[in-house]
PDB file of C-alpha atoms in Angstrom:
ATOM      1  CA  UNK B   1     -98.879 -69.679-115.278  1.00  0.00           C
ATOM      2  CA  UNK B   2    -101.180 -66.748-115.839  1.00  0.00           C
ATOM      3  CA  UNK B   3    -102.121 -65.328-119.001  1.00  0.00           C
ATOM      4  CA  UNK B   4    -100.387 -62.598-120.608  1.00  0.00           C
ATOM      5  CA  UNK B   5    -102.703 -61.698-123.092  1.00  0.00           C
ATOM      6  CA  UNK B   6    -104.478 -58.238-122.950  1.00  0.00           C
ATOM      7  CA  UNK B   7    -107.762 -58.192-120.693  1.00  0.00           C
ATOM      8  CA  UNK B   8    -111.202 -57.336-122.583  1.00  0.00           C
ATOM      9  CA  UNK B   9    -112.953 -54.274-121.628  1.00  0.00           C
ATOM     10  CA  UNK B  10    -115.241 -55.162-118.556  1.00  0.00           C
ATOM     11  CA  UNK B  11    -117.831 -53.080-120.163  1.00  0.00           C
ATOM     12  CA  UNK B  12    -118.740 -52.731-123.627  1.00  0.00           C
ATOM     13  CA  UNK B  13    -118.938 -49.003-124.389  1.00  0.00           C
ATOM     14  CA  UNK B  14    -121.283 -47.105-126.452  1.00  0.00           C
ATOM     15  CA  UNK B  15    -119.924 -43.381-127.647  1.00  0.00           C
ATOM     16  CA  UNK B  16    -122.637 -41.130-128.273  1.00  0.00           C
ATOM     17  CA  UNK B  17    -121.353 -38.176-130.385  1.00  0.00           C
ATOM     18  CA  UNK B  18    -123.997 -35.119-128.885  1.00  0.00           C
ATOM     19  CA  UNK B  19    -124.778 -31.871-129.293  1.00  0.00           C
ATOM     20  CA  UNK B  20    -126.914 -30.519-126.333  1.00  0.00           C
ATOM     21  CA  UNK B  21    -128.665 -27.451-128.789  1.00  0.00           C
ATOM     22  CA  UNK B  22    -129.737 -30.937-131.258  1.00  0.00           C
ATOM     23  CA  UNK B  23    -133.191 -31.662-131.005  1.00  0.00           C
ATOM     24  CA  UNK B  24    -132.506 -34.771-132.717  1.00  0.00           C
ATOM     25  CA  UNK B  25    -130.091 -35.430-129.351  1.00  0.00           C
ATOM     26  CA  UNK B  26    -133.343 -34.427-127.681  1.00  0.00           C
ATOM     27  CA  UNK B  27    -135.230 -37.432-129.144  1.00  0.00           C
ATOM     28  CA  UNK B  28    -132.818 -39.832-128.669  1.00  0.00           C
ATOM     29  CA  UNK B  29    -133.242 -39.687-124.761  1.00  0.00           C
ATOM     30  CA  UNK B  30    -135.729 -41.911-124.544  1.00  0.00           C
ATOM     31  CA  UNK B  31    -133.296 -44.765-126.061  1.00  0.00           C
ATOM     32  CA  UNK B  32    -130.600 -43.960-124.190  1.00  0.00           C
ATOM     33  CA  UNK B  33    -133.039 -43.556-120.952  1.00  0.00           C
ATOM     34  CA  UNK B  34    -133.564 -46.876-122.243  1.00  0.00           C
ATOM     35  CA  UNK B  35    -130.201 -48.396-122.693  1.00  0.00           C
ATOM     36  CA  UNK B  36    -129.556 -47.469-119.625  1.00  0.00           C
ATOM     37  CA  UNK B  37    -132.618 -49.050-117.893  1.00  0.00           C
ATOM     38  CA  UNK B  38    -131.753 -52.369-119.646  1.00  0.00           C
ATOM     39  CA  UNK B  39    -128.149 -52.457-119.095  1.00  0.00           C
ATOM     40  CA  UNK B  40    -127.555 -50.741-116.270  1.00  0.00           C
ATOM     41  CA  UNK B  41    -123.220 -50.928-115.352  1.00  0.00           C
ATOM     42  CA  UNK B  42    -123.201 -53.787-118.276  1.00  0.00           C
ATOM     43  CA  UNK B  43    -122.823 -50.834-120.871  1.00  0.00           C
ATOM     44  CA  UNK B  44    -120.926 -47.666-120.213  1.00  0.00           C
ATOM     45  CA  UNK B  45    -122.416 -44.619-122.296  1.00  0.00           C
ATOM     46  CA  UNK B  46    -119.258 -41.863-122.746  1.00  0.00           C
ATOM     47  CA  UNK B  47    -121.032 -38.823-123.550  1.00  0.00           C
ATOM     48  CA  UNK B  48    -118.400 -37.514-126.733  1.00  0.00           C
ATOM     49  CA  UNK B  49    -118.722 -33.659-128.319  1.00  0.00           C
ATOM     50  CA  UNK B  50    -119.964 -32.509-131.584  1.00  0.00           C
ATOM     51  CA  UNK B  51    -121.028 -28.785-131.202  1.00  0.00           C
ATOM     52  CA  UNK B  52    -122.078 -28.037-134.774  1.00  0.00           C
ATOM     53  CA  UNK B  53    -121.996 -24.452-136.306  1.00  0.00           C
ATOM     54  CA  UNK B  54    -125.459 -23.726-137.301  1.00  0.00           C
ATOM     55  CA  UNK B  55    -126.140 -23.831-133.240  1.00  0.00           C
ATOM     56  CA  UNK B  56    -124.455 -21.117-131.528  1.00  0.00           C
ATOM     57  CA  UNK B  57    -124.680 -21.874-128.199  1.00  0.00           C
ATOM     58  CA  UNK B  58    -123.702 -25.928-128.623  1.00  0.00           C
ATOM     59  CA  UNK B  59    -119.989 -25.162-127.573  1.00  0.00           C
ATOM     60  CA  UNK B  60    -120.764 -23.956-124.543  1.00  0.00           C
ATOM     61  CA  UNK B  61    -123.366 -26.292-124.068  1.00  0.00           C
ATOM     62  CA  UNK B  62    -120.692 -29.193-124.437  1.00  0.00           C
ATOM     63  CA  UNK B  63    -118.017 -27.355-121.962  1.00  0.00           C
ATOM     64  CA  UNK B  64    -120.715 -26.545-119.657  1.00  0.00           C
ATOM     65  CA  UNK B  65    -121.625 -30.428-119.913  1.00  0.00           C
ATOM     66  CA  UNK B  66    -117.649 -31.216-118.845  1.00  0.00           C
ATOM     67  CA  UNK B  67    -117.818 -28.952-115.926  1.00  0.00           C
ATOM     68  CA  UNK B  68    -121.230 -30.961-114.542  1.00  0.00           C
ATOM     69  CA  UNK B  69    -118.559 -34.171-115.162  1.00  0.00           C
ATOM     70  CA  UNK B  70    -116.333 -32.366-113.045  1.00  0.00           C
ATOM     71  CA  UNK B  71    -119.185 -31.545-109.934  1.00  0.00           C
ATOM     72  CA  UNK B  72    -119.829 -34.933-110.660  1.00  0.00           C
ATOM     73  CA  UNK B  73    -123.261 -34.894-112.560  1.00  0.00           C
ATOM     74  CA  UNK B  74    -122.453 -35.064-116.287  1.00  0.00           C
ATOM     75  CA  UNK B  75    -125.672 -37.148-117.670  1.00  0.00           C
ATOM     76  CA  UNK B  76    -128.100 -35.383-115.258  1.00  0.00           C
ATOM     77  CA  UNK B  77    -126.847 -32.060-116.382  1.00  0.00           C
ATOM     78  CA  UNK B  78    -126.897 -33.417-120.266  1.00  0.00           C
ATOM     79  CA  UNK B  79    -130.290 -34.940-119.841  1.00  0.00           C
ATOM     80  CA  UNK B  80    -131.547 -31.776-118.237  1.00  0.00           C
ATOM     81  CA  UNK B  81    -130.201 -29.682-120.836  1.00  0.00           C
ATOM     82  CA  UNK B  82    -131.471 -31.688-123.828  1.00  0.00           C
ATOM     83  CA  UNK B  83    -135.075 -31.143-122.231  1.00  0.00           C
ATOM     84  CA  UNK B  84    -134.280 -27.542-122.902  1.00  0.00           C
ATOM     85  CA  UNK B  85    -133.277 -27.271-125.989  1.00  0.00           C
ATOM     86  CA  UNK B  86    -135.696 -24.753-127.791  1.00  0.00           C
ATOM     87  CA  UNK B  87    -134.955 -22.452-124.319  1.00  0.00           C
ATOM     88  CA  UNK B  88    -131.272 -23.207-124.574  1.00  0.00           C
ATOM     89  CA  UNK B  89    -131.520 -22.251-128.644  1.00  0.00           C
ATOM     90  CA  UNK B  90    -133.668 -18.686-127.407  1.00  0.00           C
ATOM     91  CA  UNK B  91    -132.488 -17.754-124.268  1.00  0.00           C
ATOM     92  CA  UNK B  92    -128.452 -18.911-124.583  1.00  0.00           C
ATOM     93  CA  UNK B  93    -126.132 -19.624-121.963  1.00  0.00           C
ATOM     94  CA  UNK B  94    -128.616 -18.396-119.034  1.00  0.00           C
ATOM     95  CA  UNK B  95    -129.945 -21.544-119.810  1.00  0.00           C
ATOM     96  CA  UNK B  96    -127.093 -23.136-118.648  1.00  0.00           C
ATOM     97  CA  UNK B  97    -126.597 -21.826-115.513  1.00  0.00           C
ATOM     98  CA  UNK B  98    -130.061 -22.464-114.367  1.00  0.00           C
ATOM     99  CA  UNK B  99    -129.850 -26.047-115.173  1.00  0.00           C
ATOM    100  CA  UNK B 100    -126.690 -25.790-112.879  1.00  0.00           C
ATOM    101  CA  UNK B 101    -128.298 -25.002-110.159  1.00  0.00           C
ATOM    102  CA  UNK B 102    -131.867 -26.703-110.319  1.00  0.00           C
ATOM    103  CA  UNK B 103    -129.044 -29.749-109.684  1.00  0.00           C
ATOM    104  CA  UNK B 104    -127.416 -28.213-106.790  1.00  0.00           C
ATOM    105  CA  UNK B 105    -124.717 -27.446-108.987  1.00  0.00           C
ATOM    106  CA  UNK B 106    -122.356 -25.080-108.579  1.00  0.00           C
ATOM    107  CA  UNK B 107    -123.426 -22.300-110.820  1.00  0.00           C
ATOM    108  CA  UNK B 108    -120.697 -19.169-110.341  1.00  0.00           C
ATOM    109  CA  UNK B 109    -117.892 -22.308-111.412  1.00  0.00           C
ATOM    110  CA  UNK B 110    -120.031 -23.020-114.720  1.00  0.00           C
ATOM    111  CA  UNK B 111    -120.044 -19.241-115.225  1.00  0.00           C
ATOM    112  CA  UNK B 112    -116.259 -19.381-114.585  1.00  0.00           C
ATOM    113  CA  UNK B 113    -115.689 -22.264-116.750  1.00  0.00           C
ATOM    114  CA  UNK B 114    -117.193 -20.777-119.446  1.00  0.00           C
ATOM    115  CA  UNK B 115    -115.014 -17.392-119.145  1.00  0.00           C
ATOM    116  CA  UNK B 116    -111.571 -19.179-118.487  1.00  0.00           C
ATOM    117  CA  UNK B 117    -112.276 -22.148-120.936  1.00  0.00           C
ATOM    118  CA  UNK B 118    -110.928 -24.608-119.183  1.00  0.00           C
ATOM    119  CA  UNK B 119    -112.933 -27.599-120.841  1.00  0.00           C
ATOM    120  CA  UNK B 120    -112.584 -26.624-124.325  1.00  0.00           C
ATOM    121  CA  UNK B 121    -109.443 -28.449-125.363  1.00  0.00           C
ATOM    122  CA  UNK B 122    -111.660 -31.661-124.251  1.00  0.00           C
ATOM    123  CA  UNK B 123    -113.980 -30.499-126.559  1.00  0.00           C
ATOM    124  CA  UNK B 124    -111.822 -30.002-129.314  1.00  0.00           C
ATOM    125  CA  UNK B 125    -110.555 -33.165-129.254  1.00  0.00           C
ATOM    126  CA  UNK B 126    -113.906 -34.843-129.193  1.00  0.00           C
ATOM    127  CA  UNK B 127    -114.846 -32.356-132.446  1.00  0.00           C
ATOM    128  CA  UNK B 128    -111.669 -33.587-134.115  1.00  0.00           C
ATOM    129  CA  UNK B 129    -112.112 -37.319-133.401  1.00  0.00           C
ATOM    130  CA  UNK B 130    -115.436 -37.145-134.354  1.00  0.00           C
ATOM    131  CA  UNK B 131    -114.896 -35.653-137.919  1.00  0.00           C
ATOM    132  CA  UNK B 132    -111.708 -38.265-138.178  1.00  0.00           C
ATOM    133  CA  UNK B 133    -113.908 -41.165-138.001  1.00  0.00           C
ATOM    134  CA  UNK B 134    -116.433 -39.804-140.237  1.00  0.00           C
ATOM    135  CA  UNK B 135    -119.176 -38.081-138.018  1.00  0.00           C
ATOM    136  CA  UNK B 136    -120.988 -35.469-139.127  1.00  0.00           C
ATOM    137  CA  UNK B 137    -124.285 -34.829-137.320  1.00  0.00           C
ATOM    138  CA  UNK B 138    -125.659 -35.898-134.094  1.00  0.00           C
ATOM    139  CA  UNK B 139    -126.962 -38.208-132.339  1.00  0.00           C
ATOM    140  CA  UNK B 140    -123.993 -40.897-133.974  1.00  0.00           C
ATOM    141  CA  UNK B 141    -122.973 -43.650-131.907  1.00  0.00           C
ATOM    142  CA  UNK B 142    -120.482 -45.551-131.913  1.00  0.00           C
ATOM    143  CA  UNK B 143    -119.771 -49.082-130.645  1.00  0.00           C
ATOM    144  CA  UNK B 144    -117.666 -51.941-131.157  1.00  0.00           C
ATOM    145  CA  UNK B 145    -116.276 -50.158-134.180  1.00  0.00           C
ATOM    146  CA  UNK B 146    -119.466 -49.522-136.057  1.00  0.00           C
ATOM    147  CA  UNK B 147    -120.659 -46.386-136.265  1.00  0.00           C
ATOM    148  CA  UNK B 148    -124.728 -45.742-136.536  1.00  0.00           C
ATOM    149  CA  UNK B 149    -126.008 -42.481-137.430  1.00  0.00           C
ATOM    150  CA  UNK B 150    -129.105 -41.236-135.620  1.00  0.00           C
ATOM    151  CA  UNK B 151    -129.187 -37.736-137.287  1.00  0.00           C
ATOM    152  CA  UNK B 152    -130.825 -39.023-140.250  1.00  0.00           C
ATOM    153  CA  UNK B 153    -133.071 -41.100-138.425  1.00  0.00           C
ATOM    154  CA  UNK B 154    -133.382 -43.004-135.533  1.00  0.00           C
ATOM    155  CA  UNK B 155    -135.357 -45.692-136.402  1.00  0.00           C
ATOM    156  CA  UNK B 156    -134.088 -49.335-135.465  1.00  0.00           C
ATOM    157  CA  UNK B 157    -130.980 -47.916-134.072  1.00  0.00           C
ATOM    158  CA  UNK B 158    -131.889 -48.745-130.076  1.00  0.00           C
ATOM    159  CA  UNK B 159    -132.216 -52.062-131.259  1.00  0.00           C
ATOM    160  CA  UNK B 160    -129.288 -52.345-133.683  1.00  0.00           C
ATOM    161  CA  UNK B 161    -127.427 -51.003-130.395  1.00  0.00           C
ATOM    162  CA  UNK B 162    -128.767 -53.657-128.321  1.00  0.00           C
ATOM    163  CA  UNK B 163    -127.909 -56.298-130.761  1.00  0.00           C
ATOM    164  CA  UNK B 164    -124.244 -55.193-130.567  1.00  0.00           C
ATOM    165  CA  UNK B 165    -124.270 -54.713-126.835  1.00  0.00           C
ATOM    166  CA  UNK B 166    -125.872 -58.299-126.759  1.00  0.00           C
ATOM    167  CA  UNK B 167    -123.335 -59.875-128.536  1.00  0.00           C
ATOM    168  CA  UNK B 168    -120.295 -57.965-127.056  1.00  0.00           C
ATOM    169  CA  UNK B 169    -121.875 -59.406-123.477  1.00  0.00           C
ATOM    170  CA  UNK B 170    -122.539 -62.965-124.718  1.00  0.00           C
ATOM    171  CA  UNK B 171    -118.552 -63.394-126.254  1.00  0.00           C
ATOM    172  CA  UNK B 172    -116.586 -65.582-124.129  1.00  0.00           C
ATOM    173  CA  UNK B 173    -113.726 -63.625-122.366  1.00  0.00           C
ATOM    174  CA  UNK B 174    -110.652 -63.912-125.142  1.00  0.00           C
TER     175      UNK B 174
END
């Protein structure tokens, strides 16, 4: 007889609530370079929204990150980005479009996707999830139900991260 209950995520997954105008996002690359070195396909990191006001180009930032999803290079492009972020905060959405194409992007589609908006209900949902479950600054993550706030410092919180991941991959399938 087989079992009927619901299957466990293969993966755990780690949400990391982003800006990519944050230089606090910036800083956190390192961990999540990190995370990812150590994990590999044992974690799945889901890049999630948070454009915040006081940076006026983060919302085009974040639908500029969902068209890289879409040519298939989200965390290159996001990585990339984050690297940029004082040029990104003077220069605007130029920015943007070069960092398209330095990955053999396709640039004129970012600049389209920008004018027709096609990604921003995606990030509008992110936004609104985000301030549901109580974010309110970037980097936050969230896994396993806890969330851990890296905007107010990110000390410890790689290794509070691994802990959870740790734990999550040591449970015995339920």
């Amino acid at each position: 007889m087989s079992d009927s209950s619901p299957a466990r995520a293969a993966v755990p997954v780690l949400d990391i609530w982003c800006e990519l105008q944050c230089p606090d996002c910036r800083s956190a690359l390192d961990d999540l370079r990190a995370l990812r070195a150590r994990y590999g396909d044992r974690l799945e990191l889901r890049l999630r929204h948070f454009p915040l006001e006081k940076h006026k180009h983060a919302f085009a930032a974040a639908q500029a990150a969902e068209e890289a999803a879409e040519q298939g290079k989200a965390w290159p492009y996001v990585e990339a980005v984050l690297e940029r972020v004082a040029e990104l905060d003077r220069d605007g959405e130029a920015v943007l479009l070069d960092v398209a194409r330095g990955l053999g992007l396709d640039a004129e589609e970012f600049d389209t996707a920008l004018i027709d908006g096609r990604h921003i209900l995606i990030v509008d949902a992110d936004q609104a999830e985000g301030k549901a479950i109580g974010v309110t600054g970037t980097p936050t993550y969230v896994i396993d139900g806890e969330r851990l706030d890296g905007g107010k410092s990110q000390d410890g919180l790689r290794e509070r991260v691994e802990e959870i991941v740790d734990r999550l991959l040591a449970a015995p399938d339920a």
